[in-house]
Short mmCIF file of C-alpha atoms in Angstrom, two decimals:
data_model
loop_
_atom_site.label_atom_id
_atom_site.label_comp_id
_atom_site.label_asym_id
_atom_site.label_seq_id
_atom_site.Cartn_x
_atom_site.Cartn_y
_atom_site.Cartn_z
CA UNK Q 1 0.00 0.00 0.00
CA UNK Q 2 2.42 2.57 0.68
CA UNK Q 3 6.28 2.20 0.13
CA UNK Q 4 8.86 4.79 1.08
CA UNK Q 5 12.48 4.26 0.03
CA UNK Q 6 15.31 6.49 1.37
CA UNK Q 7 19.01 8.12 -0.20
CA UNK Q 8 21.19 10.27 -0.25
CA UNK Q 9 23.27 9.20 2.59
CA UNK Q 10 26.94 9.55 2.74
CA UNK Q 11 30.21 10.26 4.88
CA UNK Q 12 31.18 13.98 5.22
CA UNK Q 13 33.20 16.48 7.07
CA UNK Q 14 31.66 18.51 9.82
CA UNK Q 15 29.99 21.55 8.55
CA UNK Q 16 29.29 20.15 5.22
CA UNK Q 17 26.00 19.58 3.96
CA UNK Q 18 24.00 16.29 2.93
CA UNK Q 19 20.73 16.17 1.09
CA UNK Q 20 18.20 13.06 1.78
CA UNK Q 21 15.26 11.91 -0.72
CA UNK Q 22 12.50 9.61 0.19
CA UNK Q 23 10.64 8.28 -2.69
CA UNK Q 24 7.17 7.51 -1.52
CA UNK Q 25 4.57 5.50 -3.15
CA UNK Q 26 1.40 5.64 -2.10
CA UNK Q 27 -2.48 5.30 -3.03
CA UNK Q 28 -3.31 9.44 -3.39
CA UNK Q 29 -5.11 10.42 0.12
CA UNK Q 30 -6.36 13.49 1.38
CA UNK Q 31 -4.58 13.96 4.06
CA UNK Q 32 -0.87 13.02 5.55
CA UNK Q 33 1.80 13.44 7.73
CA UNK Q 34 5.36 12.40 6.70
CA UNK Q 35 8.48 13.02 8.65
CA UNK Q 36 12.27 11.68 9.26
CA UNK Q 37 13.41 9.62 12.11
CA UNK Q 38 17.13 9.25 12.85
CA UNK Q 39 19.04 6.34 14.70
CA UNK Q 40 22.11 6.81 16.07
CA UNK Q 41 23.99 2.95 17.74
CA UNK Q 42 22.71 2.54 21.57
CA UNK Q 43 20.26 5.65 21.02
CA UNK Q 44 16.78 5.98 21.10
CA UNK Q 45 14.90 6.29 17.88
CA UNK Q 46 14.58 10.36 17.59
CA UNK Q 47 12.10 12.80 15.38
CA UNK Q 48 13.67 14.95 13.51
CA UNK Q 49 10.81 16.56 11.51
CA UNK Q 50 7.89 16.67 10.14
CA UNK Q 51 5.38 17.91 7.39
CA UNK Q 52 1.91 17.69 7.22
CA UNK Q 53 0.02 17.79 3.31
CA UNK Q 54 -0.82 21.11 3.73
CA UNK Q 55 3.02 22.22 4.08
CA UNK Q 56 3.36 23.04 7.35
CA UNK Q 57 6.46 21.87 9.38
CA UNK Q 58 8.13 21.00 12.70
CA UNK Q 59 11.64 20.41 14.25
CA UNK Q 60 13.67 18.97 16.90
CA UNK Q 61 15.53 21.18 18.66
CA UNK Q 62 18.68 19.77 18.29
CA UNK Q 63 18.10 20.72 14.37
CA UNK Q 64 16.21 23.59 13.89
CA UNK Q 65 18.17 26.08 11.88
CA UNK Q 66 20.22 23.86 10.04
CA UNK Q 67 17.72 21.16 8.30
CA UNK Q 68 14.96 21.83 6.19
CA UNK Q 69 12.25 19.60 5.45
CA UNK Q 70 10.13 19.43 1.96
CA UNK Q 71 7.63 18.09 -0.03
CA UNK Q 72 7.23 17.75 -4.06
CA UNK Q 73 4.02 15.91 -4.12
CA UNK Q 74 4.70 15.88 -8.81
CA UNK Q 75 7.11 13.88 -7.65
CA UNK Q 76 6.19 11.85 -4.81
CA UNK Q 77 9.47 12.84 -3.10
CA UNK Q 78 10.07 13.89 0.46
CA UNK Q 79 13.38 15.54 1.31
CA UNK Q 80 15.75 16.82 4.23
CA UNK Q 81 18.08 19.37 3.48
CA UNK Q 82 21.04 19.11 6.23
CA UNK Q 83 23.65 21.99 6.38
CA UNK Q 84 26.39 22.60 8.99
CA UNK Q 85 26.02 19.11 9.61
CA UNK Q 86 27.93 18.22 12.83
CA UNK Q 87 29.63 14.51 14.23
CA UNK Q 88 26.42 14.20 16.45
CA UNK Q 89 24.07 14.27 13.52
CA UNK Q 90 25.69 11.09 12.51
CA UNK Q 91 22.78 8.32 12.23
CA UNK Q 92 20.77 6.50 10.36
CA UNK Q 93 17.95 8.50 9.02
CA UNK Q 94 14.21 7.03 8.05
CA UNK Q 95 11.39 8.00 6.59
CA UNK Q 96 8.27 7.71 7.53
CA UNK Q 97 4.39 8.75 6.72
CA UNK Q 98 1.01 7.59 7.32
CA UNK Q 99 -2.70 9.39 7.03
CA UNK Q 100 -3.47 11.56 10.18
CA UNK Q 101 -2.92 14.89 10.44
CA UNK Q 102 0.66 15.78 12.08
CA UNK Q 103 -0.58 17.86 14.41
CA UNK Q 104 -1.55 14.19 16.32
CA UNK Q 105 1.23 13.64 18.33
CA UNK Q 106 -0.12 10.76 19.66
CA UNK Q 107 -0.43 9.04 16.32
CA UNK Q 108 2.13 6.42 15.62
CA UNK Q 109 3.79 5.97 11.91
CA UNK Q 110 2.94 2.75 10.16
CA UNK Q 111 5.06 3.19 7.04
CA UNK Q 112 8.70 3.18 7.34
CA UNK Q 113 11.63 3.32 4.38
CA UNK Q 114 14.61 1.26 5.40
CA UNK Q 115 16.92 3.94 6.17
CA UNK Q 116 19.89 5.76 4.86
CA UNK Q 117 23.32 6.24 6.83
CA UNK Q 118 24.79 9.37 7.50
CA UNK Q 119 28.06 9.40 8.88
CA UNK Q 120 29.64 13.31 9.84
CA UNK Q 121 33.29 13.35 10.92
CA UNK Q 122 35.12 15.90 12.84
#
């Protein structure tokens, strides 16, 4: 039913800049909420951000000012823009959507890509 599939990963220098894609397939609904999760080893799953359909967005504080979430819904593509990228950012990022508003924080994400590894050095 729905299928999201992450890249863009890579290995870079601190203060660089990585851009992530999530190709999302999906039956066309009214309504959504997609966002990114990163992973880092021993760590708690952690939000990063998300958008809801009608463009509207949220952070974590630990990356507000320096990623940017978007949507191009011609192209079925969800992306995180990640400047001054720092060694703590290193993780391994995920995708995820489903159909509830994303104002519902209670809601939990059924759809998941498989996740993309980004690795920042110092």
């Amino acid at each position: 039913q729905v299928q999201l599939v992450e890249s863009g990963g890579g290995s870079v220098q601190a203060g660089e800049s990585l851009r992530l894609s999530c190709a999302i397939y999906v039956y066309a609904h009214s309504a959504y909420c997609m966002a990114w999760f990163r992973q880092a080893p021993g760590k708690e799953r952690e939000e990063v951000a998300r958008i809801d359909s009608d463009g509207s967005s949220t952070y974590s504080d630990s990356v507000k000012g320096r990623f940017t979430i978007s949507q191009d819904n011609l192209k079925n593509s969800l992306y995180l823009q990640m400047n001054s990228l720092k060694p703590e950012d290193t993780a391994r990022y995920y995708c995820a959507a489903d159909f509830f508003r994303c104002s519902d924080y209670s809601a939990d994400f059924r759809y998941w890509g498989r996740g993309t590894q980004v690795t920042v050095s110092s």
